[in-house]
CSV table of C-alpha atoms in Angstrom, one decimal:
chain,number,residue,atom,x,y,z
A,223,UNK,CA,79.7,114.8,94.0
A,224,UNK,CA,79.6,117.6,96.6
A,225,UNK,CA,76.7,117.0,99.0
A,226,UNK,CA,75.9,113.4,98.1
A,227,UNK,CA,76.2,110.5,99.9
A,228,UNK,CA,80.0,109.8,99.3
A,229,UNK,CA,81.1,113.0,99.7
A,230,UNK,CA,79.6,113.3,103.4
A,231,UNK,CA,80.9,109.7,104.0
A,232,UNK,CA,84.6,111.3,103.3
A,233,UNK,CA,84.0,114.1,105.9
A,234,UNK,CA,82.3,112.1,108.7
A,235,UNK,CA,82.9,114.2,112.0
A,236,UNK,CA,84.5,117.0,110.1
A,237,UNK,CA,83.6,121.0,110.7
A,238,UNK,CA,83.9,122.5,107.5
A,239,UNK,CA,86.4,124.2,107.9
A,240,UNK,CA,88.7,121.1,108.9
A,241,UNK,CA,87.8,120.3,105.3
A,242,UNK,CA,88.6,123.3,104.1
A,243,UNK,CA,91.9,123.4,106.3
A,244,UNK,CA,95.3,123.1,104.0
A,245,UNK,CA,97.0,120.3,106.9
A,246,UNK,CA,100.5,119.5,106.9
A,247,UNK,CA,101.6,116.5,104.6
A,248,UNK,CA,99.4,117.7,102.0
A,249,UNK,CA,102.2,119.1,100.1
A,250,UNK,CA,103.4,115.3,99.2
A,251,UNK,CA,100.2,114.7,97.3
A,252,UNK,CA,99.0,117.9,95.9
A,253,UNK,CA,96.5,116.6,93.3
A,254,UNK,CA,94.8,113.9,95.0
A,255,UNK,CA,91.6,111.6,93.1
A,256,UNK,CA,90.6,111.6,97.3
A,257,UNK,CA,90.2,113.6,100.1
A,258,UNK,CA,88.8,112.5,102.4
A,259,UNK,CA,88.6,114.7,106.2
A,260,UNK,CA,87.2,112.9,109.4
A,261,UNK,CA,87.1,114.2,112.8
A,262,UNK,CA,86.0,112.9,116.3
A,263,UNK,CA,86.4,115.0,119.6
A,264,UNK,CA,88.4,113.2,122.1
A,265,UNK,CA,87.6,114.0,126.1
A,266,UNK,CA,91.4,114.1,126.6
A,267,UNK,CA,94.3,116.3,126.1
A,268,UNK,CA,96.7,115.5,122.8
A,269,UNK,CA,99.5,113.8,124.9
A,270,UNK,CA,96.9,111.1,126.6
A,271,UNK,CA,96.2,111.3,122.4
A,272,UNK,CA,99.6,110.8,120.9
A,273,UNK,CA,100.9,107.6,122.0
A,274,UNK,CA,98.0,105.4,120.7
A,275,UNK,CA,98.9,107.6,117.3
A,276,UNK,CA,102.6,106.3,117.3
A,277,UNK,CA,101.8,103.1,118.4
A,278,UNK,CA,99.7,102.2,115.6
A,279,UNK,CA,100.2,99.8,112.7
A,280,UNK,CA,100.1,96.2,111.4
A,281,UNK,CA,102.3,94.1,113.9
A,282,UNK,CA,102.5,96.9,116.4
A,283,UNK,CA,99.1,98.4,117.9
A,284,UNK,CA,96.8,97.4,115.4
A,285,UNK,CA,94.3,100.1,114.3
A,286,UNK,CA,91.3,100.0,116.8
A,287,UNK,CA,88.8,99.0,114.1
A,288,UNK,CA,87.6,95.5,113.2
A,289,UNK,CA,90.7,93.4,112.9
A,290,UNK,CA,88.9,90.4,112.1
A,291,UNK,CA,88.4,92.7,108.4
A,292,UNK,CA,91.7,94.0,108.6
A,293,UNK,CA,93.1,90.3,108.9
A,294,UNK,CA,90.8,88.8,106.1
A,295,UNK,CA,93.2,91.0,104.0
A,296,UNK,CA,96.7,89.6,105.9
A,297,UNK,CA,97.2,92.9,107.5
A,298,UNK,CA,98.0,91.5,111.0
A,299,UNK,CA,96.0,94.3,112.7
A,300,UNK,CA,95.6,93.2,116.2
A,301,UNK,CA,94.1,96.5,118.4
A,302,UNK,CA,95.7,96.9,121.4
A,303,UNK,CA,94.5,97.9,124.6
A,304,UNK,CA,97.0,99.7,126.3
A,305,UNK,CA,100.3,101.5,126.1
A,306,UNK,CA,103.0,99.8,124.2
A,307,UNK,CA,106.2,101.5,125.1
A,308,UNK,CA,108.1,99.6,122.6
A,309,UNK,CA,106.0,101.1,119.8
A,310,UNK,CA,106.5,104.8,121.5
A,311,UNK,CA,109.8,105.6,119.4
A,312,UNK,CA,108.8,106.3,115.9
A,313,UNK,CA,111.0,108.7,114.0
A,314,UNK,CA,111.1,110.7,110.7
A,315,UNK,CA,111.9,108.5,107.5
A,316,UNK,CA,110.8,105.5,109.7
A,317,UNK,CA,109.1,102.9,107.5
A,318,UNK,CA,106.0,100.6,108.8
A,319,UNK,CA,104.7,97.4,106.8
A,320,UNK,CA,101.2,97.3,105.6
A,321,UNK,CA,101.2,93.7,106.1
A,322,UNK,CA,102.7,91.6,104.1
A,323,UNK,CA,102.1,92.6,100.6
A,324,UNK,CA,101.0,96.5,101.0
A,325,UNK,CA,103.1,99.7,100.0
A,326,UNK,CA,104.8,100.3,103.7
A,327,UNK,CA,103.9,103.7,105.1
A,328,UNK,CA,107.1,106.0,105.6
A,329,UNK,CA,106.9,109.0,108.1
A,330,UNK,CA,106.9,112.2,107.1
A,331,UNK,CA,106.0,114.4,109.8
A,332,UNK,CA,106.3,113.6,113.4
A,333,UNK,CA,105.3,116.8,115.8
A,334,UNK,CA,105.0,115.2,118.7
A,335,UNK,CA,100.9,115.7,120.2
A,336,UNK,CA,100.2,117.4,117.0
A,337,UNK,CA,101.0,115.9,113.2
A,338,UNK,CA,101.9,112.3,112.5
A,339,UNK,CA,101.5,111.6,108.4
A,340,UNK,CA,102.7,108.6,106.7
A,341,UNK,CA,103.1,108.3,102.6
A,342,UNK,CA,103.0,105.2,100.9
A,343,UNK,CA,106.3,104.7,99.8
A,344,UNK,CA,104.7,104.0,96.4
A,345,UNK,CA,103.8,107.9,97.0
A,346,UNK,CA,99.6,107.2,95.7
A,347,UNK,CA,98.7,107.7,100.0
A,348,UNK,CA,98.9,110.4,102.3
A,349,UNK,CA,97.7,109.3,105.8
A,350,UNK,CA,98.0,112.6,108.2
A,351,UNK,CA,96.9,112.8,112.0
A,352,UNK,CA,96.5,116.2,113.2
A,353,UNK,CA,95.5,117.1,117.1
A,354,UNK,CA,94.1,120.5,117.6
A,355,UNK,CA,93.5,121.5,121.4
A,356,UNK,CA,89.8,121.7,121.9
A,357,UNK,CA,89.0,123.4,125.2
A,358,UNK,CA,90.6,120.3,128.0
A,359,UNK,CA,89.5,118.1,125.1
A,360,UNK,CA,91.5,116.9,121.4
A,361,UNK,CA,90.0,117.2,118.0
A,362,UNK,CA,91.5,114.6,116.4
A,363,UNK,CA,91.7,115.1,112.6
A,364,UNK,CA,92.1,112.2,110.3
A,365,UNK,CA,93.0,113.5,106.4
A,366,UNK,CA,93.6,110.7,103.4
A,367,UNK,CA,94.6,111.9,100.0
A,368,UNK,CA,94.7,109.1,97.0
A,369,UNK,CA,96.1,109.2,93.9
A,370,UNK,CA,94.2,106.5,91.3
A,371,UNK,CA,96.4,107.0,88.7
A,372,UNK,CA,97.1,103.2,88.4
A,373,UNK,CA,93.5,102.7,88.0
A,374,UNK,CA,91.8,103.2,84.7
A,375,UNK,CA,88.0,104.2,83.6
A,376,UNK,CA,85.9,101.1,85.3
A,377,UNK,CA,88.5,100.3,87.6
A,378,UNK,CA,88.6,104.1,89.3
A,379,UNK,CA,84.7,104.4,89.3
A,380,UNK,CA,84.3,100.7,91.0
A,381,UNK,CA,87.2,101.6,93.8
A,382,UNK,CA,85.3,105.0,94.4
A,383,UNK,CA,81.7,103.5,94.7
A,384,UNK,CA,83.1,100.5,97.1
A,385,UNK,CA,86.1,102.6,98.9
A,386,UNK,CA,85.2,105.8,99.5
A,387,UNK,CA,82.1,104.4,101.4
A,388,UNK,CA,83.9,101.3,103.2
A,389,UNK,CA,86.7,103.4,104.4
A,390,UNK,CA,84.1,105.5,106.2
A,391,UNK,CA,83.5,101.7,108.5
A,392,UNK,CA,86.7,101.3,108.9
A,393,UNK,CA,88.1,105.2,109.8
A,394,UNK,CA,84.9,105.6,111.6
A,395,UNK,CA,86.1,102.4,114.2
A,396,UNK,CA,89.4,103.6,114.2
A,397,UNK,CA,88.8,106.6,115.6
A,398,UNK,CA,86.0,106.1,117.6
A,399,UNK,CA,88.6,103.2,119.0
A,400,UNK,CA,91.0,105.8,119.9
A,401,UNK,CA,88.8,108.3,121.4
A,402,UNK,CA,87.8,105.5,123.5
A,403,UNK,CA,91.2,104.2,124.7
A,404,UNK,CA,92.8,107.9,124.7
A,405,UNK,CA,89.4,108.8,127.5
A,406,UNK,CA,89.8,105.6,129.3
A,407,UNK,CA,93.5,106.3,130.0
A,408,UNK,CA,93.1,109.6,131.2
């Protein structure tokens, strides 16, 4: 699929070399069915980054896309605009609800301004957030890796034709949404 239409839509923003990159967390999924690498640059150093990292999730700080989709799916994504400093503590091990009926997300890294990654405690999701320094600027670096093993023949081809693409909306808004709140607070 290299070079088609999906595979650019999972490395929207990305150098290739951030594709390329071996990022921490991917150790917990090390043979993913998806990769998938996006990157935006961020006018704004990683800590004016970080706390709209920590902050985010379904009941906390949303995840700066399009809740109204989010919610259609009971995810209780409501996108905040500011600094929640009761959502600024998370911790290894710490475990956040994907709404009500999703696999919750357990941290696995936390390197404060650099690498937050969540897995699924279900362990078929690796969400990683990496912040590289880029000049007075951020790269912020999103990486997914999926496992479909759950999903046989039909099943894994329909979830690639109608994911892999609709994730790009969604990841896109996200972090366009925190480029935007991360430059406006700084």
């Amino acid at each position: 699929m290299k070079g088609t239409v999906l595979q650019r839509s999972l490395t929207w923003g990305a150098t290739a070399a951030e594709v390329r990159a071996t990022l921490p967390g991917d150790e917990f999924l090390p043979e993913p069915d998806i990769v998938s690498t996006r990157a935006v640059t961020i006018d704004a150093p990683p800590e004016a980054v970080w706390p709209w990292l920590v902050q985010m999730g379904s009941g906390r700080g949303g995840a700066y896309t399009y809740d109204w989709i989010e919610n259609l799916f009971g995810l209780d994504m409501h996108s905040a605009d500011e600094i929640l400093p009761q959502f600024q503590h998370l911790a290894g091990g710490d475990e956040l609800p994907l709404g009500r009926n999703g696999p919750a997300m357990r941290v696995e890294v936390l390197d404060p301004e650099r690498t937050l990654v969540f897995r699924s405690v279900d362990g078929t999701w690796v969400w990683g957030f990496h912040l590289r320094r880029d000049g007075a600027g951020t790269r912020l670096i999103s990486r997914n890796r999926i496992a479909l093993a759950l999903r046989a023949g039909p099943g894994r081809t329909a979830y690639r034709l109608v994911m892999e693409p609709g994730s790009l909306i969604m990841e896109r808004r996200m972090l366009l949404g925190v480029k935007q709140r991360a430059e406006g607070a700084s």
